[in-house]
XYZ file of C-alpha atoms in Angstrom:
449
model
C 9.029 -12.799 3.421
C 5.487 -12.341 3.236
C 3.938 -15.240 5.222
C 1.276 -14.170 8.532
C 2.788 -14.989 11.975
C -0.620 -14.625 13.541
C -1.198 -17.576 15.544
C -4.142 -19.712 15.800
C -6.376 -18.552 18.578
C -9.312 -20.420 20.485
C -12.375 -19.626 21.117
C -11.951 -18.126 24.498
C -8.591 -16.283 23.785
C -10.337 -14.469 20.969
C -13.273 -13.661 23.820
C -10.470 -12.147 25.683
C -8.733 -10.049 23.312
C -8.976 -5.881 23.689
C -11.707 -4.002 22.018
C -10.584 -2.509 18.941
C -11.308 0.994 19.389
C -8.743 3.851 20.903
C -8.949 7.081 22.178
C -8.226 9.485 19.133
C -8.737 13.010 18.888
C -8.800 15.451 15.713
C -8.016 19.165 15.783
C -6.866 21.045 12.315
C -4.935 24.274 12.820
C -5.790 27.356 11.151
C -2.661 26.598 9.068
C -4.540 23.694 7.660
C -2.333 21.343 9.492
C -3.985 18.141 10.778
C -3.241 17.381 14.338
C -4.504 13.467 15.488
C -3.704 12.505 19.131
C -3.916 8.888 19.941
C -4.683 8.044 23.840
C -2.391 5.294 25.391
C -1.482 5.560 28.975
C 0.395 2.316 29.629
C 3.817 3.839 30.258
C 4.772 7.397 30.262
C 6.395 7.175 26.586
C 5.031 8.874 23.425
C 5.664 8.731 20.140
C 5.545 11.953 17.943
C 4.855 11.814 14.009
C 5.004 14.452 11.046
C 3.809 12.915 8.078
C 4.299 14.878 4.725
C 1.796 14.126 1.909
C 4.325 13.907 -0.750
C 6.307 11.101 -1.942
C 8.247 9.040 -4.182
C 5.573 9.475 -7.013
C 5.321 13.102 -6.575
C 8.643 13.861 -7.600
C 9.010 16.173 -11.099
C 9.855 13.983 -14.269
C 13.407 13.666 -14.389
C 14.173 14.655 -10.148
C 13.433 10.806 -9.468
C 15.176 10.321 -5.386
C 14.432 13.396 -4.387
C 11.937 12.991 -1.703
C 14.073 10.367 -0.354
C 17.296 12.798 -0.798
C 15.325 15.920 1.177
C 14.436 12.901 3.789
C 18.330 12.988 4.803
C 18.680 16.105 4.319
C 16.244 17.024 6.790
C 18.743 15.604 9.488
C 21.080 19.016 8.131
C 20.335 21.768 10.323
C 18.721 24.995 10.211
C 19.405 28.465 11.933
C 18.908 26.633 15.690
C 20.176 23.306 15.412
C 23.502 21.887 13.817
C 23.985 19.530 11.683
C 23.127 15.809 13.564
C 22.253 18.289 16.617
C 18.435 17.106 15.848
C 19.210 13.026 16.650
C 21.983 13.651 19.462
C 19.043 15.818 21.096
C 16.515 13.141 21.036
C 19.096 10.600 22.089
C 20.333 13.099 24.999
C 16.345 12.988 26.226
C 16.774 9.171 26.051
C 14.662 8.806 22.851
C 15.426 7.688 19.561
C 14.106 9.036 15.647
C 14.289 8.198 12.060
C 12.591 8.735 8.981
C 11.756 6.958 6.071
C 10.190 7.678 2.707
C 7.441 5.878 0.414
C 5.477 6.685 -2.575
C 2.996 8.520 -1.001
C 4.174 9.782 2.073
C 7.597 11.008 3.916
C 7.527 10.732 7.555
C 9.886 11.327 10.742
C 9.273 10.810 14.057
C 10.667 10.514 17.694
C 9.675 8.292 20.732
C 10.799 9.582 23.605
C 9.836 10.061 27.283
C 6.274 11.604 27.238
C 7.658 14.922 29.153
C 9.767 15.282 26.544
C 6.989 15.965 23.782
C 7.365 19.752 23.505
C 10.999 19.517 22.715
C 10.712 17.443 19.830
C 7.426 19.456 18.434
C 9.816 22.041 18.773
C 12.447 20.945 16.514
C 9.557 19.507 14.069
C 9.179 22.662 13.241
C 11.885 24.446 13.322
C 13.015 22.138 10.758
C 9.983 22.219 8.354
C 10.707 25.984 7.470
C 14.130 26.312 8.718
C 16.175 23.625 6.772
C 19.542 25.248 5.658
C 21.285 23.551 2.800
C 24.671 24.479 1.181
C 26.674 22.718 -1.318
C 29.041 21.427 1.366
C 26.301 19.819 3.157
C 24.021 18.350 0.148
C 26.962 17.394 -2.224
C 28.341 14.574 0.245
C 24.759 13.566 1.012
C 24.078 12.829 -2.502
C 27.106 10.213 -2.314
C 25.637 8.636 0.912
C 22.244 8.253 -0.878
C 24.037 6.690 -4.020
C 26.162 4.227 -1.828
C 23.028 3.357 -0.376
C 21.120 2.419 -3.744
C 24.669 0.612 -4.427
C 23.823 -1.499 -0.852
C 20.765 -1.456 -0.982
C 20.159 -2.505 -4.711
C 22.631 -2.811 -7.199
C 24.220 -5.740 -4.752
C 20.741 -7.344 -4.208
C 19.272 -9.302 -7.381
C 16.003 -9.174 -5.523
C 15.537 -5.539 -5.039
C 16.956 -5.133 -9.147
C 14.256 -7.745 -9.629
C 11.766 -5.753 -7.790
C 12.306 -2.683 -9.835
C 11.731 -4.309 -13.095
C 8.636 -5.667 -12.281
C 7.294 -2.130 -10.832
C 8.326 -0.509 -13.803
C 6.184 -3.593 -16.090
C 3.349 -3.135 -13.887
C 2.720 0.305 -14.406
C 2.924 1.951 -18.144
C 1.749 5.431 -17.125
C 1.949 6.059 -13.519
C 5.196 7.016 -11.329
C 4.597 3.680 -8.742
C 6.773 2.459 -12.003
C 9.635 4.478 -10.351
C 11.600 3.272 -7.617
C 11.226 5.074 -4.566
C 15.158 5.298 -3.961
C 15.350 6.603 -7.788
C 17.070 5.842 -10.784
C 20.876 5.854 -10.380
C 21.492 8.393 -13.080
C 18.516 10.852 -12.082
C 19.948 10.702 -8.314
C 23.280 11.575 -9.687
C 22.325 14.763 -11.269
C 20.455 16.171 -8.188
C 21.364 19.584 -6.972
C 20.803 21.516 -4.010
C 18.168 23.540 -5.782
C 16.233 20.690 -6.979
C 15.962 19.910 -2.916
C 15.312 23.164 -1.882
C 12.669 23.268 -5.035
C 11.197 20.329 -3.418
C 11.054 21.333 0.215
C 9.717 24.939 -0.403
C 6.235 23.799 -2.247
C 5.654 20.633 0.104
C 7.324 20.968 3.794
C 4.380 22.972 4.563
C 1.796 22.517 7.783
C -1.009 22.302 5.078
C 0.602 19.466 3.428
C 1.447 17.765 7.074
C -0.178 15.480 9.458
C 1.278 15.610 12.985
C 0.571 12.332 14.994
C 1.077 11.672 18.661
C 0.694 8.386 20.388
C 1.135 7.971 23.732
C 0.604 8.832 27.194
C -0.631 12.348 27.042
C -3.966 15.188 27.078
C -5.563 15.597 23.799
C -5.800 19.335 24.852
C -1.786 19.739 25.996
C -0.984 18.626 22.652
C -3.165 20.560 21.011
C -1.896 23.521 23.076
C 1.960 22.346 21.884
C 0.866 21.748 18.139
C -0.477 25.603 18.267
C 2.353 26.740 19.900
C 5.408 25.285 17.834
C 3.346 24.440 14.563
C 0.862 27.148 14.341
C 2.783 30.291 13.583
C 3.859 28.378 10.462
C 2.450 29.953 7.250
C 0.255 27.588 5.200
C 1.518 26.970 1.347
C -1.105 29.260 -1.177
C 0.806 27.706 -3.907
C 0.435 24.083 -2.514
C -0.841 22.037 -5.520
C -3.347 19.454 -5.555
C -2.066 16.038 -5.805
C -2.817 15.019 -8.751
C -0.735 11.781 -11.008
C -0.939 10.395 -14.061
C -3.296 7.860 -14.353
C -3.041 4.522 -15.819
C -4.202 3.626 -19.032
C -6.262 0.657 -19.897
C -4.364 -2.685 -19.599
C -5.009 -4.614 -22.589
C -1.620 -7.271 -22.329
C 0.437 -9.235 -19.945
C 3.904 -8.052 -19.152
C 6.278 -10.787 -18.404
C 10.037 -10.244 -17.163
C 12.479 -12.801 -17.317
C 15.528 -11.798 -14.931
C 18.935 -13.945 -14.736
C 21.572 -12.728 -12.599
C 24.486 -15.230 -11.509
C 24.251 -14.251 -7.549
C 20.983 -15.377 -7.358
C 20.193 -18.455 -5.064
C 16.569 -19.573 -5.012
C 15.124 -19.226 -8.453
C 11.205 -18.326 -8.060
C 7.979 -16.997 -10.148
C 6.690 -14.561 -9.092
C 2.707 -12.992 -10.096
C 1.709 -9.166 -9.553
C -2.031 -8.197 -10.652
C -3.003 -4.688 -10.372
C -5.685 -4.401 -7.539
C -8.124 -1.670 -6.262
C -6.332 0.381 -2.656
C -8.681 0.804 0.111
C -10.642 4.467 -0.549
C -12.300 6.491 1.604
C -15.899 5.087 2.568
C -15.213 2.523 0.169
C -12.873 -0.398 1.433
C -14.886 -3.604 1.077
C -13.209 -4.498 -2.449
C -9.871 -4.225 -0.442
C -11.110 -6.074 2.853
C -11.816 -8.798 0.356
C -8.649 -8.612 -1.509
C -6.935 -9.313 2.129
C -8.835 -12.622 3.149
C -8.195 -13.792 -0.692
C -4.371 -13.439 0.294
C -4.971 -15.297 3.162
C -7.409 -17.893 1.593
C -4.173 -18.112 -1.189
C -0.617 -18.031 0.485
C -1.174 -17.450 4.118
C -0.138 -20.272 6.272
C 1.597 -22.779 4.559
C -0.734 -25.494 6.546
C -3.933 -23.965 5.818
C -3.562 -21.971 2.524
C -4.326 -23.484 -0.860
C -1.206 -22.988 -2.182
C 0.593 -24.363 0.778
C -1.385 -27.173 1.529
C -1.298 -28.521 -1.899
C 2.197 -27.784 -3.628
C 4.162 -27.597 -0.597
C 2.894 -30.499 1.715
C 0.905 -32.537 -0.661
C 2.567 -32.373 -3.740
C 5.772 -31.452 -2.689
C 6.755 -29.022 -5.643
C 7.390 -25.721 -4.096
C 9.626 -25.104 -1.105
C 7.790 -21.737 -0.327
C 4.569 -20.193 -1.449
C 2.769 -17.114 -0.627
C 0.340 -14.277 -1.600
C 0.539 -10.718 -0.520
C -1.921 -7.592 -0.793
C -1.763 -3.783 1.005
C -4.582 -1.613 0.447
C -2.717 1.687 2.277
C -1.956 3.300 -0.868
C -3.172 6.601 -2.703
C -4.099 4.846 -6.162
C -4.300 1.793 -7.216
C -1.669 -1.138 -5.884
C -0.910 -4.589 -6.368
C -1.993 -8.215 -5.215
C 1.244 -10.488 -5.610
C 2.104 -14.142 -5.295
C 4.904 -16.073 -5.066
C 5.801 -19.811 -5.591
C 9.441 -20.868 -5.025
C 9.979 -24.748 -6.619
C 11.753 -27.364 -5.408
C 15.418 -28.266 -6.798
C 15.265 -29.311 -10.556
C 11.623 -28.210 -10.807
C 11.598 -25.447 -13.619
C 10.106 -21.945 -13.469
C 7.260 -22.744 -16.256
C 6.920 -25.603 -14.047
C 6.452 -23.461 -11.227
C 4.109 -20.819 -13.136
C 2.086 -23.615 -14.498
C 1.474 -24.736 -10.552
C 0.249 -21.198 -9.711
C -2.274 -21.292 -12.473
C -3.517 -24.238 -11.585
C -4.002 -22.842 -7.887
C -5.635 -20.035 -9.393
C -8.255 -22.398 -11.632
C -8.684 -24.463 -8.790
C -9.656 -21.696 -6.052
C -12.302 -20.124 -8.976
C -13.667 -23.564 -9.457
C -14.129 -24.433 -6.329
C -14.616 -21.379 -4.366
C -13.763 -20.539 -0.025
C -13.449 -23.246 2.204
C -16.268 -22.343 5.084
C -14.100 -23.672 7.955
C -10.845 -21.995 6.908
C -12.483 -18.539 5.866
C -13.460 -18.566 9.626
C -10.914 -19.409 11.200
C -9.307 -16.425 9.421
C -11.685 -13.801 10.621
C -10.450 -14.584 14.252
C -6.934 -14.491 13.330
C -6.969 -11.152 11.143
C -9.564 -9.687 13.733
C -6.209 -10.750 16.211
C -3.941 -9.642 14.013
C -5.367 -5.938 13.576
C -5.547 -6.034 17.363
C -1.710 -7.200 17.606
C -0.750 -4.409 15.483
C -2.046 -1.794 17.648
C -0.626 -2.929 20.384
C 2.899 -1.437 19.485
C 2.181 2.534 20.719
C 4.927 3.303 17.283
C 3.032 0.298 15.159
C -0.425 2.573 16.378
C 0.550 6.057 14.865
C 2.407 4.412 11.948
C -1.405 3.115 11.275
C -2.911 6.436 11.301
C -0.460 8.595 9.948
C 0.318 6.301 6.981
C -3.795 6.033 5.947
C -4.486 10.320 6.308
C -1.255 10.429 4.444
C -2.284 8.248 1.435
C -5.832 9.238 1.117
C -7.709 8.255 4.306
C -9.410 9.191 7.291
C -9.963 8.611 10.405
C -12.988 6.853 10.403
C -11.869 4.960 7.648
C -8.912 3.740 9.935
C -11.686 3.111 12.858
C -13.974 1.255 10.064
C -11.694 -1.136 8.967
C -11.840 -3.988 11.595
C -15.452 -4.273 11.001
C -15.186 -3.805 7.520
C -12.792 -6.923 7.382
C -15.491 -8.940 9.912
C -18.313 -7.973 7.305
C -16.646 -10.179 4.202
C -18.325 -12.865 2.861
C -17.092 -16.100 0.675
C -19.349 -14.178 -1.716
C -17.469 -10.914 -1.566
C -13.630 -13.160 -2.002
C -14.971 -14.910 -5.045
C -16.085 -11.999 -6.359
C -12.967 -10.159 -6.035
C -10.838 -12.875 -7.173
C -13.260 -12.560 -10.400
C -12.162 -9.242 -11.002
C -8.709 -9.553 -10.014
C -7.382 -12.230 -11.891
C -7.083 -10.755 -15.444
C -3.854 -11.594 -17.221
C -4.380 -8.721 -19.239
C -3.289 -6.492 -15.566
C -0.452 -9.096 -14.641
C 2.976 -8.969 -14.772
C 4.811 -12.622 -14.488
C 8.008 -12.388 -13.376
C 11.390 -15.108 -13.372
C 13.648 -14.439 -11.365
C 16.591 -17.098 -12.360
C 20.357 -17.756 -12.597
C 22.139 -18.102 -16.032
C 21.599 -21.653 -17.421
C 25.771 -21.274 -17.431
C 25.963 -20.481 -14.274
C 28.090 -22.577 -12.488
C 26.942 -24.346 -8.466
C 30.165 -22.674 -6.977
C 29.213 -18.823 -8.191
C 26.296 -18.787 -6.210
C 26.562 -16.532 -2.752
């Protein structure tokens, strides 16, 4: 679920470990699309990015699934390329692409042989103005996206639970909305609404183009002017702005039953501060008070104490992301043993709570920590795919590239001082939404799957 796999490291392995810093390069095109190239010649492979700066809560009122919708309809064809023509291309060059859709962002990408770069620019953008869309081909889509929500969520209590909670957490601002949609809003999407969608935001001034790999910073550019910059910018592009939440002034609580599920849990979600440009400390801070919380289930408070000492909880953990374009949330989780109840289980993570206020970091712990997230940020980069995913998801929700470069020594900089201070700001009630996540009392052992 959410626990770190990070191991421990020694002294000397964490002398050893890679420096931080890549090669990266910048260029904007006259377009106003951003172009970043990320250095990485370990194996002629590279991985090519376009990242859209629109998302799940920039849909219209009432068009909820539609960036996700225009996401498989992107795989469609246009005037060059077929229908599926784009993936059995990519797999023909021995690569392999996908897409996937978020609040903020939509993003597709290919990784392929590093020769084979041009080709998939190439289709990039063919497909960013060239998308053709009929009836024929977007009526059957809109069935495959509603058997997916039926997979995907209607036959998973967790996800259902998932999407009450969101919509608690959040009176005013559309991170209430799941990023799949609402069932009936999905139903009622039309092949305008898509092309509506795709005409103001598949634009090269609304794009970021990322490529990771083994290639020239100046051969890409070269490609990225070629294929991309004969692409008219948007005029009509409008600034990304949401509604904003209002002040929180009550706890939101959900109480969810549903017969399938098997581990009955409590589960915690404050609103927290997302990492902002030249400003990430609150958020670097917000990450070692996960940690500090529900990390390890041998180190972390709630581990140590109500799994392994007290025995109450057969799982525990806290979780926090910063990558977002407004404000996010810091969650925890405590799953009790058999015949424990949920107010049981709440009244354990309170107590957690209390106790890590009242008696502040643990010194040895908090370092250990800075080696193993310094290790972990390390880890992640590692993975060529993992590396552009890490740039092209921060420009695309708010970020830059500096800010990306910052934020290993941003995380080294924290202090117990700067957790304890966070955790004083974070844990207001009045921004929480409690959630239990149960089976009917009259639900009998034999229903459960």
């Amino acid at each position: 679920m959410y626990r770190s796999t990070v191991p421990a490291l020694t002294l000397a392995s964490f002398l050893a470990l890679p420096a931080l810093a890549e090669e990266v390069s910048t260029f904007t095109l006259d377009n106003g699309m951003e172009v970043v190239v990320i250095e990485d010649h370990r194996a002629p492979v590279a991985v090519n990015m376009v990242w859209y700066r629109i998302g799940a809560a920039d849909e219209p009122p009432g068009r909820s699934g539609i960036a996700h919708f225009l996401e498989h309809l992107m795989f469609k064809g246009t005037g060059q390329l077929a229908p599926g023509e784009f993936s059995a291309t990519v797999e023909l060059n021995g690569g392999m692409d996908n897409a996937f859709t978020g609040q903020d962002y939509t993003a597709y990408y290919q990784r392929v042989a590093a020769d084979r770069l041009d080709r998939m620019m190439e289709m990039e953008a063919d497909r960013m103005t060239g998308l053709i869309l009929t009836d024929e081909v977007v009526l059957p889509e809109r069935d495959v996206i509603l058997e997916e929500r039926n997979q995907r969520v209607e036959n998973d209590p967790g996800a259902l639970f998932s999407e009450q909670r969101a919509a608690a957490q959040y009176l005013n601002h559309p991170y209430r909305i799941p990023i799949i949609g609402w069932r009936h809003e999905m139903a009622a999407l039309t092949r305008q609404d898509a092309l509506d969608f795709y005409g103001e935001y598949y634009a090269p001034n609304n794009a970021v183009l990322v490529v990771a790999g083994d290639v020239d910073p100046d051969t890409v550019l070269e490609m990225a002017e070629t294929h991309f910059g004969p692409i008219a910018a948007n005029p009509d592009l409008r600034a990304r702005i949401r509604p904003s939440e209002p002040p929180q002034i009550a706890e939101r609580r959900v109480m969810f039953e549903d017969p399938r599920i098997a581990q009955p849990h409590v589960m915690r979600s404050y609103l927290a501060p997302e990492r902002n440009p030249g400003a990430q400390g609150e958020a670097a801070a917000l990450v070692f008070l996960s940690e500090l919380l529900g990390g390890s289930s041998a180190s972390s408070l709630m581990g140590r104490e109500l799994e392994f000492n007290e025995k109450t909880a057969l799982y525990t953990s806290a979780y926090y992301d910063g990558v977002a374009l407004d404000p996010t949330t810091f969650s925890l989780i405590v799953v009790p043993v058999p015949g424990r109840s949920l107010a049981e289980a709440e009244a354990d993570l309170d107590r957690m709570i209390a106790r890590f206020l009242e008696q502040g970091v643990d010194a040895d712990l908090f370092e250990r920590l800075k080696s193993q997230i310094r290790a972990q940020e390390i880890y992640r980069k590692d993975n060529l795919q993992g590396l552009a995913q890490i740039y092209g998801e921060a420009l695309a929700s708010g970020l830059g590239v500096a800010d990306v470069q910052a934020w290993p020594d941003i995380l080294q900089s924290v202090t117990p001082e700067d957790v304890m201070a966070a955790a004083g700001r974070l844990f207001d009630r009045r921004h929480a939404v409690t959630g239990y996540y149960d089976r009917p009392a009259e639900a009998a052992p034999e229903t459960i799957r």
